Coordinates of C-alpha atoms in Angstrom, one line a residue:
Chain A
M26 CA -4.9 -12.3 19.8
P27 CA -3.8 -13.1 16.3
V28 CA -5.4 -9.8 14.9
L29 CA -2.4 -8.2 16.3
A30 CA -0.2 -10.2 13.9
E31 CA -2.6 -9.7 11.2
A32 CA -2.2 -5.9 11.9
L33 CA 1.5 -6.1 11.8
R34 CA 1.6 -7.6 8.4
H35 CA 0.4 -4.2 7.2
V36 CA 3.5 -2.3 8.8
G37 CA 6.1 -1.2 6.1
H38 CA 8.3 -4.2 5.2
V39 CA 10.3 -6.9 6.9
T40 CA 13.3 -4.6 7.4
I41 CA 11.1 -1.7 8.9
R42 CA 9.3 -4.4 11.1
N43 CA 12.3 -5.8 12.4
R44 CA 14.0 -2.3 13.5
G45 CA 10.5 -0.8 14.7
T46 CA 9.0 -1.1 18.1
I47 CA 5.3 -1.5 19.4
G48 CA 5.9 1.3 21.9
G49 CA 7.7 3.5 19.5
S50 CA 4.9 3.0 16.8
L51 CA 2.4 4.1 19.5
A52 CA 4.4 7.1 20.7
H53 CA 5.2 8.2 17.2
A54 CA 1.4 8.4 16.4
D55 CA 1.3 8.4 12.6
P56 CA -2.3 9.0 11.7
A57 CA -1.9 5.9 9.1
A58 CA -0.1 3.7 11.2
E59 CA -1.6 0.2 12.2
L60 CA -0.5 -0.1 15.9
P61 CA -2.5 3.0 17.2
V62 CA -5.6 1.7 15.5
A63 CA -5.2 -1.7 17.1
L64 CA -4.6 -0.1 20.5
L65 CA -7.9 1.5 20.3
A66 CA -10.0 -1.4 19.1
L67 CA -8.4 -3.5 21.8
D68 CA -9.0 -0.9 24.3
G69 CA -5.6 -0.9 25.5
K70 CA -3.6 1.9 27.4
V71 CA 0.0 2.9 27.7
V72 CA 2.1 3.5 30.8
V73 CA 4.3 6.4 30.7
Q74 CA 6.9 7.8 33.1
G75 CA 8.3 11.2 33.7
S76 CA 10.0 13.3 36.5
A77 CA 6.7 13.7 38.2
G78 CA 6.1 10.1 38.1
T79 CA 4.2 7.2 36.2
R80 CA 0.6 7.3 34.9
A81 CA -1.5 5.3 32.4
I82 CA -3.2 7.1 29.6
G83 CA -6.1 4.9 27.7
A84 CA -5.8 4.6 24.0
G85 CA -8.8 7.1 23.6
D86 CA -7.0 9.8 25.3
L87 CA -3.6 9.3 24.0
F88 CA -3.9 10.3 20.1
V89 CA -4.7 14.1 20.0
G90 CA -3.4 14.8 16.3
P91 CA -1.0 13.8 13.4
M92 CA 2.0 12.6 15.3
T93 CA 0.8 14.1 18.3
T94 CA 0.1 12.3 21.8
A95 CA -0.8 13.2 25.1
L96 CA 2.6 12.6 26.5
E97 CA 4.3 15.5 28.2
P98 CA 7.7 16.4 26.7
T99 CA 9.3 14.9 29.9
E100 CA 7.6 11.7 29.6
I101 CA 8.5 8.3 28.0
L102 CA 6.4 5.5 26.9
T103 CA 7.5 2.4 29.1
S104 CA 5.0 -0.4 28.5
V105 CA 1.6 -1.3 26.7
R106 CA -1.3 -3.0 28.5
I107 CA -3.9 -4.8 26.2
P108 CA -6.6 -6.5 28.1
R109 CA -7.4 -10.0 26.8
P110 CA -10.8 -9.8 24.8
D111 CA -13.5 -12.1 26.2
A112 CA -13.5 -15.7 24.8
G113 CA -15.5 -15.8 21.3
T114 CA -14.6 -12.1 20.3
G115 CA -14.2 -12.0 16.8
A116 CA -11.6 -9.4 15.5
S117 CA -10.6 -8.1 12.2
I118 CA -8.3 -5.6 10.7
V119 CA -8.4 -4.4 7.1
E120 CA -6.4 -1.9 5.3
L121 CA -6.2 -0.1 1.7
A122 CA -2.7 1.3 0.8
R123 CA -1.4 2.0 -2.8
R124 CA 1.3 -0.6 -2.5
H125 CA 1.8 -3.1 0.3
G126 CA 3.6 -1.5 3.1
D127 CA 2.7 2.2 2.0
F128 CA 0.8 4.4 4.8
A129 CA -2.6 3.5 4.7
I130 CA -5.5 5.4 2.9
V131 CA -7.7 3.5 5.3
I132 CA -7.3 1.1 8.3
A133 CA -10.3 -0.4 9.6
M134 CA -10.4 -2.5 12.8
A135 CA -13.5 -4.2 14.5
L136 CA -14.1 -6.4 17.5
V137 CA -17.4 -8.1 17.9
H138 CA -18.9 -10.3 20.7
L139 CA -22.2 -11.9 20.5
D140 CA -24.5 -13.1 23.0
G141 CA -26.5 -16.2 23.5
N142 CA -29.0 -14.8 20.9
G143 CA -26.5 -13.9 18.5
R144 CA -26.8 -10.2 19.3
C145 CA -23.8 -7.8 19.6
D146 CA -23.1 -7.5 23.4
M147 CA -19.7 -5.8 22.6
V148 CA -18.5 -3.9 19.4
R149 CA -15.5 -1.8 18.9
I150 CA -14.5 -0.1 15.4
A151 CA -11.5 1.9 15.0
L152 CA -10.2 3.8 12.1
G153 CA -7.0 5.1 10.7
G154 CA -5.6 6.8 7.8
V155 CA -8.6 9.0 7.2
E156 CA -8.6 11.7 9.7
G157 CA -5.5 13.6 11.4
A158 CA -5.5 11.0 14.3
P159 CA -6.9 7.6 14.8
A160 CA -10.4 7.2 16.4
R161 CA -12.9 4.9 17.9
M162 CA -16.4 5.0 16.0
E163 CA -18.6 5.1 19.1
A164 CA -21.8 6.5 17.4
A165 CA -21.7 3.2 14.9
E166 CA -20.7 1.0 17.7
S167 CA -23.6 2.0 19.9
G168 CA -26.1 1.4 16.8
L169 CA -24.9 -2.1 16.6
L170 CA -24.9 -2.9 20.2
G171 CA -27.9 -5.2 21.0
A172 CA -28.6 -5.8 17.2
E173 CA -28.3 -8.9 15.1
P174 CA -25.3 -8.1 13.0
S175 CA -27.0 -8.9 9.6
G176 CA -25.7 -7.6 6.2
A177 CA -27.9 -4.7 6.4
A178 CA -26.9 -3.7 10.1
I179 CA -23.3 -3.9 9.0
E180 CA -24.1 -1.8 6.1
A181 CA -25.8 0.8 8.2
A182 CA -22.9 1.0 10.6
A183 CA -20.5 1.5 7.8
D184 CA -22.7 4.0 6.2
A185 CA -22.8 5.8 9.5
V186 CA -19.0 5.7 10.1
A187 CA -18.3 7.1 6.4
A188 CA -21.0 9.9 7.1
G189 CA -19.3 10.9 10.3
V190 CA -15.6 11.2 9.2
D191 CA -13.7 14.3 8.0
P192 CA -11.3 12.7 5.5
I193 CA -7.9 14.1 4.4
G194 CA -7.2 14.2 0.8
D195 CA -4.0 13.8 -0.9
I196 CA -2.8 12.6 -4.5
H197 CA -3.6 9.0 -3.7
A198 CA -6.9 9.5 -2.3
S199 CA -9.2 12.4 -2.5
E200 CA -11.4 13.3 0.5
S201 CA -14.4 11.5 -1.3
Y202 CA -12.3 8.5 -2.3
R203 CA -11.4 8.2 1.5
R204 CA -15.1 8.5 2.5
D205 CA -16.1 6.0 0.0
M206 CA -13.3 3.5 1.1
T207 CA -14.0 4.0 4.9
R208 CA -17.6 2.6 4.3
V209 CA -16.1 -0.2 2.1
F210 CA -13.3 -1.1 4.7
V211 CA -15.6 -0.9 7.8
K212 CA -18.0 -3.0 6.3
R213 CA -15.3 -5.5 5.3
A214 CA -13.7 -5.6 9.0
L215 CA -17.2 -5.7 10.7
A216 CA -18.3 -8.6 8.4
Q217 CA -15.1 -10.5 9.0
A218 CA -15.1 -10.0 12.9
V219 CA -19.0 -11.0 13.1
E220 CA -17.9 -14.2 11.1
R221 CA -14.9 -14.9 13.3
A222 CA -17.2 -14.1 16.3
K223 CA -19.7 -16.9 15.1
G224 CA -17.1 -19.5 14.4
G225 CA -15.4 -18.4 17.9
V226 CA -12.1 -17.2 16.2
A227 CA -10.6 -14.4 17.5
Chain B
M11 CA -14.9 -11.0 -34.2
D12 CA -12.4 -12.3 -31.8
P13 CA -9.6 -10.1 -31.3
H14 CA -7.0 -12.9 -32.1
E15 CA -8.7 -13.3 -35.5
V16 CA -7.9 -9.7 -36.2
R17 CA -4.3 -10.3 -35.3
R18 CA -3.9 -13.3 -37.3
K19 CA -5.6 -11.5 -40.3
N20 CA -2.9 -8.7 -40.2
F21 CA 0.3 -10.8 -39.3
P22 CA 2.7 -11.1 -42.2
A23 CA 3.3 -14.7 -42.7
P24 CA 6.9 -16.1 -42.3
D25 CA 7.6 -16.2 -45.7
E26 CA 6.6 -12.5 -46.4
F27 CA 9.6 -11.4 -44.3
P28 CA 11.6 -9.2 -44.9
F29 CA 8.3 -7.1 -44.7
F30 CA 8.7 -3.5 -45.7
S31 CA 7.5 -1.3 -42.9
G32 CA 6.9 1.5 -45.4
V33 CA 9.6 3.9 -44.1
A34 CA 13.2 3.1 -44.3
F35 CA 13.5 -0.2 -42.6
W36 CA 12.1 -4.1 -43.1
Y37 CA 10.6 -6.3 -40.3
D38 CA 13.6 -8.6 -40.8
S39 CA 12.0 -11.9 -39.6
G40 CA 9.1 -13.3 -37.8
R41 CA 7.0 -16.2 -36.7
Y42 CA 3.9 -13.8 -35.3
E43 CA 1.3 -16.5 -35.4
D44 CA 3.6 -19.0 -33.6
A45 CA 4.2 -16.6 -30.7
L46 CA 0.3 -15.8 -30.3
D47 CA -0.3 -19.8 -30.6
S48 CA 2.5 -20.3 -27.9
T49 CA 0.9 -17.8 -25.5
L50 CA -2.6 -19.0 -25.8
A51 CA -1.6 -22.8 -25.3
R52 CA 0.1 -21.8 -22.3
V53 CA -2.9 -19.6 -21.0
E54 CA -5.1 -22.8 -21.8
E55 CA -2.4 -25.0 -19.9
L56 CA -2.5 -22.7 -16.8
G57 CA -6.2 -23.0 -16.5
W58 CA -6.8 -19.0 -16.5
R59 CA -10.2 -19.4 -18.2
Q60 CA -11.6 -21.7 -15.4
M61 CA -10.0 -19.5 -12.7
Q62 CA -11.9 -16.8 -14.4
A63 CA -15.2 -18.6 -14.7
D64 CA -14.7 -19.6 -11.0
A65 CA -14.1 -16.1 -9.9
R66 CA -17.1 -14.7 -11.9
A67 CA -19.4 -17.6 -10.3
E68 CA -18.2 -16.0 -6.9
G69 CA -19.0 -12.4 -7.9
R70 CA -15.4 -11.4 -8.4
S71 CA -14.0 -9.8 -11.3
V72 CA -11.0 -11.6 -13.0
G73 CA -9.9 -10.7 -16.5
I74 CA -7.3 -12.0 -19.1
G75 CA -5.6 -9.5 -21.3
Y76 CA -3.4 -10.0 -24.3
S77 CA -0.8 -7.6 -25.9
F78 CA 1.4 -8.3 -28.9
H79 CA 4.6 -6.1 -29.4
V80 CA 7.1 -5.6 -32.3
E81 CA 10.3 -4.1 -31.1
P82 CA 12.8 -2.5 -33.7
S83 CA 16.4 -2.9 -32.2
A84 CA 19.7 -3.0 -33.6
Y85 CA 19.8 0.7 -33.8
G86 CA 20.5 0.9 -36.6
P87 CA 21.9 1.4 -40.1
S88 CA 24.0 4.9 -40.3
R89 CA 21.8 5.4 -43.5
I90 CA 18.4 5.5 -41.6
L91 CA 19.7 7.1 -38.5
N92 CA 20.9 10.0 -40.6
L93 CA 18.1 9.8 -42.9
V94 CA 15.6 10.5 -39.9
G95 CA 17.6 13.5 -38.9
L96 CA 20.1 12.2 -36.0
Q97 CA 23.4 13.7 -36.3
H98 CA 25.2 10.6 -35.3
S99 CA 25.6 7.2 -36.8
G100 CA 24.8 3.6 -36.1
F101 CA 27.9 1.3 -36.5
D102 CA 29.5 -0.4 -33.5
E103 CA 33.2 -1.2 -33.4
A104 CA 35.0 -4.1 -31.3
V105 CA 38.8 -5.0 -31.0
V106 CA 39.3 -8.5 -30.1
R107 CA 43.0 -9.2 -29.1
I108 CA 44.7 -12.5 -27.9
D109 CA 47.7 -11.5 -25.7
P110 CA 51.1 -13.8 -25.9
M111 CA 49.7 -16.1 -23.5
G112 CA 46.7 -16.9 -25.3
K113 CA 44.3 -15.0 -23.4
V114 CA 41.6 -13.0 -25.1
T115 CA 40.5 -9.4 -24.3
V116 CA 37.4 -7.7 -25.9
Y117 CA 37.5 -3.9 -26.5
S118 CA 34.1 -2.5 -27.0
G119 CA 32.5 1.1 -27.1
Q120 CA 29.3 -0.1 -25.4
I121 CA 28.6 0.3 -21.9
N122 CA 27.0 -2.3 -19.2
M123 CA 24.5 -0.6 -17.1
G124 CA 23.4 -4.0 -15.6
Q125 CA 22.1 -5.8 -18.8
G126 CA 25.0 -8.3 -18.7
T127 CA 26.8 -7.1 -21.7
H128 CA 30.0 -8.2 -20.6
T129 CA 29.0 -11.7 -19.7
I130 CA 27.5 -12.0 -23.4
Y131 CA 30.7 -10.6 -25.0
C132 CA 32.5 -13.2 -23.1
Q133 CA 30.3 -16.0 -24.3
I134 CA 30.3 -14.7 -28.0
A135 CA 34.0 -14.2 -28.0
A136 CA 34.8 -17.7 -26.2
D137 CA 32.2 -19.2 -28.7
G138 CA 33.6 -17.5 -31.9
L139 CA 37.4 -18.5 -31.0
G140 CA 36.8 -21.8 -29.2
V141 CA 38.3 -20.9 -26.1
P142 CA 37.3 -21.3 -22.4
I143 CA 34.8 -18.3 -21.3
D144 CA 37.1 -17.8 -18.3
D145 CA 40.1 -16.9 -20.7
V146 CA 38.0 -14.0 -22.2
K147 CA 37.7 -10.6 -20.4
V148 CA 35.9 -7.4 -21.5
V149 CA 37.0 -3.8 -21.2
T150 CA 34.7 -1.0 -21.8
G151 CA 34.1 2.4 -20.3
D152 CA 36.9 4.7 -21.7
T153 CA 37.7 6.0 -25.0
D154 CA 41.3 6.1 -24.3
S155 CA 41.5 2.4 -24.5
C156 CA 38.2 1.3 -26.1
P157 CA 36.8 2.1 -29.6
Y158 CA 34.2 4.8 -30.4
T159 CA 30.7 3.7 -31.0
G160 CA 28.5 5.2 -33.5
Y161 CA 25.4 5.6 -31.1
G162 CA 26.2 4.4 -27.7
T163 CA 24.4 1.9 -25.7
G164 CA 20.6 1.9 -26.2
G165 CA 18.1 0.9 -28.9
S166 CA 18.7 -2.5 -28.0
R167 CA 22.0 -2.3 -30.0
A168 CA 24.4 -3.9 -27.4
A169 CA 23.8 -7.5 -28.3
P170 CA 22.9 -7.4 -32.2
L171 CA 25.8 -4.7 -33.1
G172 CA 28.5 -4.9 -30.3
G173 CA 28.1 -8.4 -30.4
G174 CA 27.8 -8.6 -34.1
A175 CA 31.1 -6.7 -34.4
I176 CA 32.6 -9.2 -32.0
I177 CA 31.5 -12.2 -33.9
R178 CA 32.9 -10.7 -37.3
A179 CA 36.2 -10.0 -35.6
T180 CA 36.3 -13.5 -34.1
V181 CA 35.9 -15.1 -37.5
R182 CA 38.9 -13.4 -39.0
L183 CA 40.9 -13.9 -35.6
K184 CA 39.9 -17.5 -35.6
E185 CA 41.2 -17.9 -39.3
K186 CA 44.6 -16.5 -38.5
I187 CA 45.1 -18.8 -35.2
L188 CA 44.4 -21.9 -37.5
R189 CA 46.8 -20.5 -40.1
I190 CA 49.4 -20.1 -37.4
A191 CA 48.6 -23.5 -36.0
A192 CA 48.8 -25.2 -39.3
E193 CA 52.5 -23.8 -39.7
L194 CA 53.2 -25.2 -36.2
M195 CA 51.8 -28.7 -37.0
E196 CA 52.5 -29.0 -40.6
A197 CA 49.0 -29.4 -41.3
S198 CA 46.4 -27.6 -43.4
P199 CA 44.1 -25.3 -41.7
E200 CA 41.2 -26.7 -43.0
D201 CA 42.0 -30.0 -41.2
L202 CA 42.1 -28.2 -37.8
V203 CA 39.4 -27.4 -34.9
I204 CA 39.6 -25.5 -31.9
D205 CA 38.1 -26.7 -28.7
S206 CA 38.6 -25.2 -25.2
G207 CA 41.6 -23.3 -26.4
I208 CA 43.4 -26.6 -27.9
I209 CA 43.8 -26.6 -31.8
S210 CA 44.0 -30.1 -32.9
V211 CA 43.8 -32.0 -36.3
K212 CA 40.3 -33.5 -37.0
G213 CA 40.2 -37.0 -35.8
S214 CA 43.7 -36.8 -34.1
P215 CA 43.3 -35.0 -30.8
D216 CA 46.8 -36.1 -29.8
Q217 CA 48.3 -33.7 -32.6
N218 CA 47.9 -30.3 -31.0
V219 CA 49.1 -26.9 -29.9
S220 CA 47.6 -24.5 -27.4
M221 CA 46.5 -20.9 -27.6
Q222 CA 49.8 -20.1 -25.8
D223 CA 51.6 -21.6 -28.7
I224 CA 50.0 -19.6 -31.0
G225 CA 50.7 -16.4 -28.7
D226 CA 54.1 -17.3 -28.6
A227 CA 54.4 -17.9 -32.5
A228 CA 52.5 -14.4 -33.1
Y229 CA 54.4 -12.3 -30.5
R230 CA 57.7 -13.8 -29.6
R231 CA 59.5 -16.5 -31.4
L232 CA 58.2 -15.8 -34.9
N233 CA 60.9 -17.2 -36.9
E234 CA 59.9 -20.4 -38.8
R235 CA 56.7 -20.6 -36.6
L236 CA 54.6 -17.5 -38.0
P237 CA 53.6 -18.2 -41.7
V238 CA 55.4 -16.0 -44.3
N239 CA 53.4 -13.1 -45.1
E240 CA 51.5 -13.2 -41.9
T241 CA 51.5 -10.0 -39.8
P242 CA 52.9 -10.4 -36.2
T243 CA 50.2 -10.0 -33.2
L244 CA 46.6 -11.4 -32.9
E245 CA 44.2 -8.7 -33.0
E246 CA 41.2 -8.0 -35.1
T247 CA 39.1 -4.7 -35.3
D248 CA 35.7 -4.9 -36.7
V249 CA 33.3 -1.9 -37.6
Y250 CA 29.7 -3.2 -38.0
D251 CA 27.0 -1.1 -39.5
P252 CA 23.8 -3.2 -40.1
E253 CA 22.1 -2.9 -43.5
N254 CA 18.7 -3.2 -41.5
M255 CA 16.9 -3.0 -38.3
A256 CA 16.4 -6.3 -36.2
T257 CA 12.6 -6.6 -35.3
S258 CA 12.1 -8.7 -31.9
F259 CA 8.6 -9.4 -31.1
G260 CA 6.3 -11.1 -28.5
C261 CA 2.7 -12.0 -27.2
A262 CA 2.1 -11.5 -23.6
A263 CA -1.0 -12.3 -21.5
L264 CA -1.8 -11.2 -18.1
L265 CA -4.5 -12.2 -15.6
V266 CA -5.8 -9.6 -13.1
E267 CA -8.5 -9.3 -10.5
V268 CA -10.4 -5.8 -10.3
D269 CA -12.0 -5.3 -6.9
R270 CA -15.1 -3.3 -7.9
E271 CA -15.6 -1.8 -4.6
T272 CA -12.0 0.0 -4.6
G273 CA -10.9 0.2 -8.0
V274 CA -7.7 -1.7 -7.2
V275 CA -6.4 -4.0 -9.6
K276 CA -4.5 -6.9 -8.7
L277 CA -1.9 -8.6 -10.8
L278 CA -2.3 -12.4 -10.5
D279 CA -0.2 -14.0 -13.4
F280 CA 1.7 -13.5 -16.6
V281 CA 3.1 -15.1 -19.7
Q282 CA 5.1 -13.7 -22.6
T283 CA 6.4 -15.7 -25.6
D284 CA 9.3 -13.6 -26.4
D285 CA 11.2 -13.9 -29.5
C286 CA 14.5 -11.9 -29.8
G287 CA 16.3 -13.9 -32.4
T288 CA 19.1 -16.1 -31.0
V289 CA 19.3 -16.2 -27.3
I290 CA 22.6 -15.8 -26.2
N291 CA 22.0 -16.0 -22.6
P292 CA 18.4 -17.0 -21.4
M293 CA 18.8 -15.8 -17.7
L294 CA 19.9 -12.5 -19.0
V295 CA 17.0 -12.1 -21.6
D296 CA 14.7 -13.1 -18.5
G297 CA 16.1 -10.4 -16.3
Q298 CA 15.9 -7.7 -18.8
L299 CA 12.3 -8.5 -19.7
A300 CA 11.2 -8.7 -16.1
G301 CA 12.7 -5.3 -15.5
G302 CA 10.7 -4.1 -18.4
F303 CA 7.5 -5.7 -17.2
T304 CA 7.7 -4.2 -13.8
Q305 CA 8.4 -0.8 -15.3
A306 CA 5.4 -1.1 -17.6
F307 CA 3.1 -2.2 -14.8
G308 CA 4.4 0.9 -12.8
G309 CA 3.3 2.9 -15.9
A310 CA 0.1 1.2 -16.1
L311 CA -1.0 1.5 -12.3
F312 CA 1.2 3.5 -10.2
E313 CA 3.8 5.9 -11.7
E314 CA 2.7 9.6 -12.2
L315 CA 3.7 13.2 -11.7
V316 CA 0.9 14.8 -10.2
Y317 CA 0.2 18.9 -10.5
D318 CA -2.3 21.0 -9.0
D319 CA -4.5 23.5 -10.5
E320 CA -1.6 26.1 -10.0
G321 CA 0.9 23.9 -11.8
Q322 CA 2.7 23.0 -8.6
L323 CA 4.2 19.4 -8.6
Q324 CA 2.5 17.4 -6.0
T325 CA 4.8 14.5 -6.5
T326 CA 7.7 15.3 -4.3
S327 CA 9.1 12.2 -3.1
F328 CA 9.4 8.3 -3.7
M329 CA 6.4 8.1 -1.0
D330 CA 4.3 9.8 -3.7
Y331 CA 6.0 8.7 -7.0
L332 CA 5.1 4.8 -6.6
I333 CA 7.3 2.6 -8.1
P334 CA 6.2 -1.2 -8.2
T335 CA 7.8 -3.5 -5.7
A336 CA 8.2 -7.3 -5.5
M337 CA 4.7 -7.2 -3.6
E338 CA 3.0 -5.6 -6.5
I339 CA 4.0 -7.7 -9.6
P340 CA 2.9 -11.2 -10.4
R341 CA 5.2 -14.3 -11.3
F342 CA 6.9 -13.5 -14.8
E343 CA 6.9 -16.7 -17.1
V344 CA 8.9 -16.0 -20.4
I345 CA 8.7 -18.9 -23.3
H346 CA 11.7 -18.3 -25.6
Q347 CA 11.0 -18.7 -29.1
E348 CA 14.1 -18.0 -31.5
T349 CA 13.6 -16.8 -35.2
P350 CA 17.2 -15.6 -35.8
S351 CA 17.6 -12.2 -37.7
P352 CA 18.8 -13.2 -41.6
H353 CA 21.2 -10.2 -41.6
V354 CA 22.8 -9.7 -38.0
P355 CA 25.7 -12.1 -37.2
G356 CA 24.5 -14.9 -35.2
G357 CA 20.9 -14.1 -35.8
I358 CA 20.9 -11.8 -32.8
K359 CA 18.0 -9.3 -32.0
G360 CA 17.8 -6.7 -29.3
V361 CA 15.5 -7.3 -26.1
G362 CA 16.0 -4.1 -24.1
E363 CA 12.3 -2.8 -24.7
S364 CA 10.5 -6.0 -25.2
G365 CA 9.6 -6.1 -21.6
T366 CA 7.9 -2.4 -21.5
I367 CA 6.1 -2.2 -24.8
A368 CA 3.3 -4.4 -24.3
G369 CA 2.9 -4.1 -20.8
V370 CA 0.5 -0.9 -20.6
S371 CA -1.7 -1.9 -23.0
L372 CA -1.9 -5.4 -21.7
V373 CA -3.2 -4.1 -18.1
G374 CA -5.8 -1.9 -20.0
S375 CA -7.0 -5.2 -22.0
A376 CA -7.0 -7.2 -18.7
I377 CA -9.1 -4.7 -16.8
D378 CA -11.5 -4.4 -19.7
D379 CA -12.0 -7.9 -20.0
A380 CA -12.6 -8.4 -16.0
L381 CA -15.2 -5.6 -16.3
S382 CA -16.4 -6.8 -19.7
D383 CA -19.9 -7.5 -18.2
I384 CA -20.5 -3.5 -17.3
G385 CA -18.6 -2.4 -20.3
V386 CA -15.6 -0.4 -19.0
T387 CA -12.8 0.6 -21.5
V388 CA -9.5 1.9 -19.8
K389 CA -8.1 4.5 -21.8
R390 CA -5.9 6.6 -19.6
F391 CA -2.9 5.5 -17.4
P392 CA -1.9 5.1 -14.7
M393 CA -5.3 3.6 -14.1
T394 CA -5.2 4.3 -10.4
P395 CA -7.9 2.9 -8.0
M396 CA -9.9 6.3 -7.8
R397 CA -9.9 6.6 -11.8
L398 CA -11.0 2.8 -12.1
L399 CA -13.7 3.3 -9.5
D400 CA -15.0 6.3 -11.2
L401 CA -15.3 4.2 -14.5
I402 CA -16.9 1.3 -12.7
R403 CA -19.5 3.7 -11.3
E404 CA -20.0 5.5 -14.7
A405 CA -20.6 2.1 -16.1
E406 CA -22.7 0.6 -13.5
N407 CA -24.9 4.0 -13.9
G408 CA -25.2 3.5 -17.7
E409 CA -22.9 6.3 -18.6
V410 CA -20.5 6.0 -21.4
S411 CA -16.8 5.6 -19.7
Q412 CA -14.5 8.6 -20.3

């Protein structure tokens, strides 16, 4: 999964990456962090352990708000499980930040698999930095499913994601700029993922 | 008309210097057109125009910006500082002392804040006296032991004025060394040379005395060794108040790429021909310039105090106030051109602000060039991605920018 390495390049700086951990970043659940977006797009899960025992939490149920996860106060995250994508899956993660290593204004990650006719038989889009928690963009995913991922289809999916988000605004990116950049970066992630799916490069 | 033609028409020619500024000071010396030609030639060599053409063919917006700067430095003649209403003067004072062992100490009112002042003062004193640089130390930072300065460290004066005072003191001190050496060797001072702390008769290097011998003759065993009428000790004080400012200058060029969908500006490459008169230490000049370039790019693209409608400051930490890091700046290339100041000892001019002056308009000029096909004119800084995207959309929709 080379896309994981691509995701990690956007995380802070070398010293931060040396010190930080994958599980720690997921449990921290910063809405502008890369790893939660990657866990969502890769459809992974985490295993947590507490006084009541061990349980698994799927990525979609893990991130409930800014810096907030579904972990109970008595639980700790003990492992991360990421299923290997099917052969031929194309993946991409792209990010906009003011400076390299700053928290993201937008992180968009896409996974695409094409069937024998060049139509999408698997699409996953995950978004971070835009709302209070990272999330899968399921409506836009189902719009592409079964379709040929043409430029127009990708644009339509990106428009759908941008129209559906409720962006936060700050001094680096207003709500409307974040919405605009959501469209641009979802489009770029999808285009690159499709390109890689066609070339057989994950 | 080509913007460079406008510049050429307005440059004073080298023989027009000193060129009166119209108020109080003269541009002391300059080869402005040479600086422009040097930068243009390097841009050509680096192939920026081809890179720009290739990028445009791929639908990317790459631009080349130019900016020319003049930095009045060596602040300044006390006459001018008082004239403009400042209640302090512009002299600088240095004491150069050689101890009985022949080692040199420079005392200065200047303060080093990382510019490398101590290093260049060692270089200047070692060069002026003819002693090894390791035999020189510099003391600053305490008015109990060091001279007063008329102004302090600022206005790019540590090298020309602090250094100028050291040069003038070493000239007199060297003359005294040679007079004492002449007495010791029964020679004429005009026939002596100092090299690496050894004073010898020209053409007969075996006939020599050391700086330690001179120290001994000036401080300890004076009889029949220190010339008659010569004052004991080896110390010179110099107070230097310049007659004019010293004007450094240069021409910078910047290659940028603008992402039209996001408004993000990426700095790709940078060249500046810089002329700060005599370059004492190229590495330290490059270092000062690099810091200045980075600060200017911060002002052009990142650094801003943002207030909300209620007047509440929204920029509350260095997560909000963005200082460029090594990831945001391009490669810096400096081409040194040296046009000495005609009136400062050693021909030295200052370089403290030469990195920052051109940088902001340089970024604006490069962005304008990258977006020349739609006619964007950048007038506000920092040019954040949000602001630039607005300008791009206005231009694409045929609206007049800002």
